[in-house]
Amino acid sequence: MPRRWPTVTVMAAIIALSGCTVNVNVPEQDATAPATRPAVTTPADTPATTEPGEPVYAFVAVVREKLPELGEGRSDDEVQAMADVICNALAKDAKSEDVVDATRSLGSRDGVPIDYATANEVIKLAIDTSCPGQAPRVTEF
């Protein structure tokens, strides 16, 4: 059961945030950035670390490298869900404070939200890897 808590926490945060003032359910045609997730490519001589057919997300790779405590105990899909929520909120011109609050909640462990500095870093990483069309907003974080 302890392994399910991160999944339950992320899903609860997503459900809770869907009722906030930030509309994170952005229709794909309204988003300023593509809804697809960029893949991380590896040189031919470097063996892949994932199973064949398993998606690899640039945001996930960067989070696991730069913020390992945030990705620890979470699946790639759970980590990528953070970037998806962030990018959708930014595409809907959500206030920066709302995006930071949502990110703090999404990254929470055992009900304790992540700190503001980490939330801002996560948002910047999401912009860099998953929604580069939002690059003009990076200075807000």
GROMACS .gro file of C-alpha atoms in nm:
model
  141
    1MET     CA    1   0.000   0.000   0.000
    2PRO     CA    2   0.283   0.254   0.066
    3ARG     CA    3   0.380   0.243  -0.304
    4ARG     CA    4   0.029   0.356  -0.400
    5TRP     CA    5   0.036   0.671  -0.189
    6PRO     CA    6   0.237   0.875  -0.444
    7THR     CA    7  -0.012   0.776  -0.714
    8VAL     CA    8  -0.307   0.856  -0.492
    9THR     CA    9  -0.150   1.188  -0.391
   10VAL     CA   10  -0.087   1.297  -0.750
   11MET     CA   11  -0.432   1.190  -0.866
   12ALA     CA   12  -0.598   1.363  -0.571
   13ALA     CA   13  -0.404   1.681  -0.647
   14ILE     CA   14  -0.504   1.670  -1.013
   15ILE     CA   15  -0.869   1.616  -0.923
   16ALA     CA   16  -0.859   1.888  -0.657
   17LEU     CA   17  -0.689   2.133  -0.890
   18SER     CA   18  -0.938   2.078  -1.167
   19GLY     CA   19  -1.191   2.274  -0.960
   20CYS     CA   20  -0.957   2.568  -0.891
   21THR     CA   21  -0.964   2.900  -1.071
   22VAL     CA   22  -0.697   2.765  -1.303
   23ASN     CA   23  -0.853   2.562  -1.582
   24VAL     CA   24  -0.597   2.288  -1.635
   25ASN     CA   25  -0.816   2.105  -1.888
   26VAL     CA   26  -0.700   2.290  -2.196
   27PRO     CA   27  -0.841   2.166  -2.526
   28GLU     CA   28  -0.551   2.074  -2.750
   29GLN     CA   29  -0.646   2.324  -3.021
   30ASP     CA   30  -0.639   2.612  -2.766
   31ALA     CA   31  -0.297   2.531  -2.624
   32THR     CA   32  -0.009   2.744  -2.746
   33ALA     CA   33   0.233   2.457  -2.717
   34PRO     CA   34   0.199   2.110  -2.864
   35ALA     CA   35   0.037   1.852  -2.638
   36THR     CA   36   0.291   1.590  -2.736
   37ARG     CA   37   0.574   1.505  -2.507
   38PRO     CA   38   0.922   1.539  -2.652
   39ALA     CA   39   1.127   1.223  -2.634
   40VAL     CA   40   1.476   1.211  -2.494
   41THR     CA   41   1.718   1.073  -2.746
   42THR     CA   42   2.030   0.884  -2.654
   43PRO     CA   43   2.343   0.830  -2.860
   44ALA     CA   44   2.350   0.499  -3.047
   45ASP     CA   45   2.633   0.366  -2.831
   46THR     CA   46   2.442   0.434  -2.506
   47PRO     CA   47   2.196   0.159  -2.415
   48ALA     CA   48   1.842   0.273  -2.340
   49THR     CA   49   1.734   0.238  -1.977
   50THR     CA   50   1.366   0.181  -2.052
   51GLU     CA   51   1.180  -0.114  -2.192
   52PRO     CA   52   1.095  -0.108  -2.563
   53GLY     CA   53   0.770   0.076  -2.625
   54GLU     CA   54   0.789   0.262  -2.294
   55PRO     CA   55   0.768   0.640  -2.350
   56VAL     CA   56   1.057   0.856  -2.235
   57TYR     CA   57   0.980   1.217  -2.148
   58ALA     CA   58   1.237   1.497  -2.146
   59PHE     CA   59   1.079   1.654  -1.837
   60VAL     CA   60   1.099   1.327  -1.647
   61ALA     CA   61   1.465   1.280  -1.733
   62VAL     CA   62   1.554   1.632  -1.621
   63VAL     CA   63   1.356   1.605  -1.297
   64ARG     CA   64   1.517   1.271  -1.214
   65GLU     CA   65   1.860   1.426  -1.277
   66LYS     CA   66   1.821   1.770  -1.116
   67LEU     CA   67   1.550   1.708  -0.853
   68PRO     CA   68   1.578   1.337  -0.770
   69GLU     CA   69   1.385   1.374  -0.444
   70LEU     CA   70   1.083   1.497  -0.641
   71GLY     CA   71   1.085   1.200  -0.878
   72GLU     CA   72   1.164   0.940  -0.614
   73GLY     CA   73   0.884   0.687  -0.574
   74ARG     CA   74   0.688   0.826  -0.869
   75SER     CA   75   0.636   0.666  -1.208
   76ASP     CA   76   0.738   0.848  -1.526
   77ASP     CA   77   0.371   0.916  -1.598
   78GLU     CA   78   0.318   1.068  -1.254
   79VAL     CA   79   0.619   1.297  -1.295
   80GLN     CA   80   0.513   1.393  -1.649
   81ALA     CA   81   0.163   1.472  -1.519
   82MET     CA   82   0.317   1.763  -1.329
   83ALA     CA   83   0.452   1.912  -1.653
   84ASP     CA   84   0.119   1.854  -1.826
   85VAL     CA   85  -0.074   2.040  -1.556
   86ILE     CA   86   0.181   2.324  -1.554
   87CYS     CA   87   0.180   2.362  -1.932
   88ASN     CA   88  -0.199   2.352  -1.951
   89ALA     CA   89  -0.231   2.618  -1.682
   90LEU     CA   90   0.027   2.840  -1.853
   91ALA     CA   91  -0.150   2.797  -2.188
   92LYS     CA   92  -0.468   2.928  -2.025
   93ASP     CA   93  -0.279   3.236  -1.898
   94ALA     CA   94  -0.313   3.135  -1.535
   95LYS     CA   95  -0.165   3.373  -1.280
   96SER     CA   96   0.189   3.281  -1.184
   97GLU     CA   97   0.086   3.249  -0.817
   98ASP     CA   98  -0.181   2.995  -0.911
   99VAL     CA   99   0.066   2.793  -1.118
  100VAL     CA  100   0.316   2.792  -0.831
  101ASP     CA  101   0.049   2.686  -0.580
  102ALA     CA  102  -0.068   2.405  -0.809
  103THR     CA  103   0.290   2.289  -0.859
  104ARG     CA  104   0.358   2.292  -0.485
  105SER     CA  105   0.051   2.075  -0.433
  106LEU     CA  106   0.137   1.834  -0.716
  107GLY     CA  107   0.485   1.781  -0.577
  108SER     CA  108   0.367   1.724  -0.221
  109ARG     CA  109   0.467   1.425  -0.015
  110ASP     CA  110   0.249   1.304   0.269
  111GLY     CA  111   0.043   1.622   0.246
  112VAL     CA  112   0.345   1.851   0.277
  113PRO     CA  113   0.379   2.075  -0.031
  114ILE     CA  114   0.716   2.137  -0.189
  115ASP     CA  115   0.880   2.472  -0.117
  116TYR     CA  116   0.839   2.775  -0.342
  117ALA     CA  117   1.194   2.762  -0.482
  118THR     CA  118   1.153   2.400  -0.588
  119ALA     CA  119   0.810   2.472  -0.737
  120ASN     CA  120   0.957   2.757  -0.941
  121GLU     CA  121   1.237   2.531  -1.062
  122VAL     CA  122   0.988   2.260  -1.162
  123ILE     CA  123   0.787   2.516  -1.360
  124LYS     CA  124   1.100   2.638  -1.540
  125LEU     CA  125   1.196   2.279  -1.623
  126ALA     CA  126   0.845   2.213  -1.756
  127ILE     CA  127   0.864   2.523  -1.977
  128ASP     CA  128   1.209   2.425  -2.107
  129THR     CA  129   1.118   2.064  -2.186
  130SER     CA  130   0.742   2.032  -2.233
  131CYS     CA  131   0.600   2.371  -2.331
  132PRO     CA  132   0.870   2.587  -2.489
  133GLY     CA  133   0.596   2.808  -2.633
  134GLN     CA  134   0.557   2.947  -2.280
  135ALA     CA  135   0.923   3.061  -2.264
  136PRO     CA  136   0.825   3.431  -2.244
  137ARG     CA  137   0.664   3.356  -1.905
  138VAL     CA  138   0.974   3.193  -1.753
  139THR     CA  139   1.079   3.522  -1.589
  140GLU     CA  140   0.764   3.508  -1.374
  141PHE     CA  141   0.909   3.212  -1.188
   0.00000   0.00000   0.00000
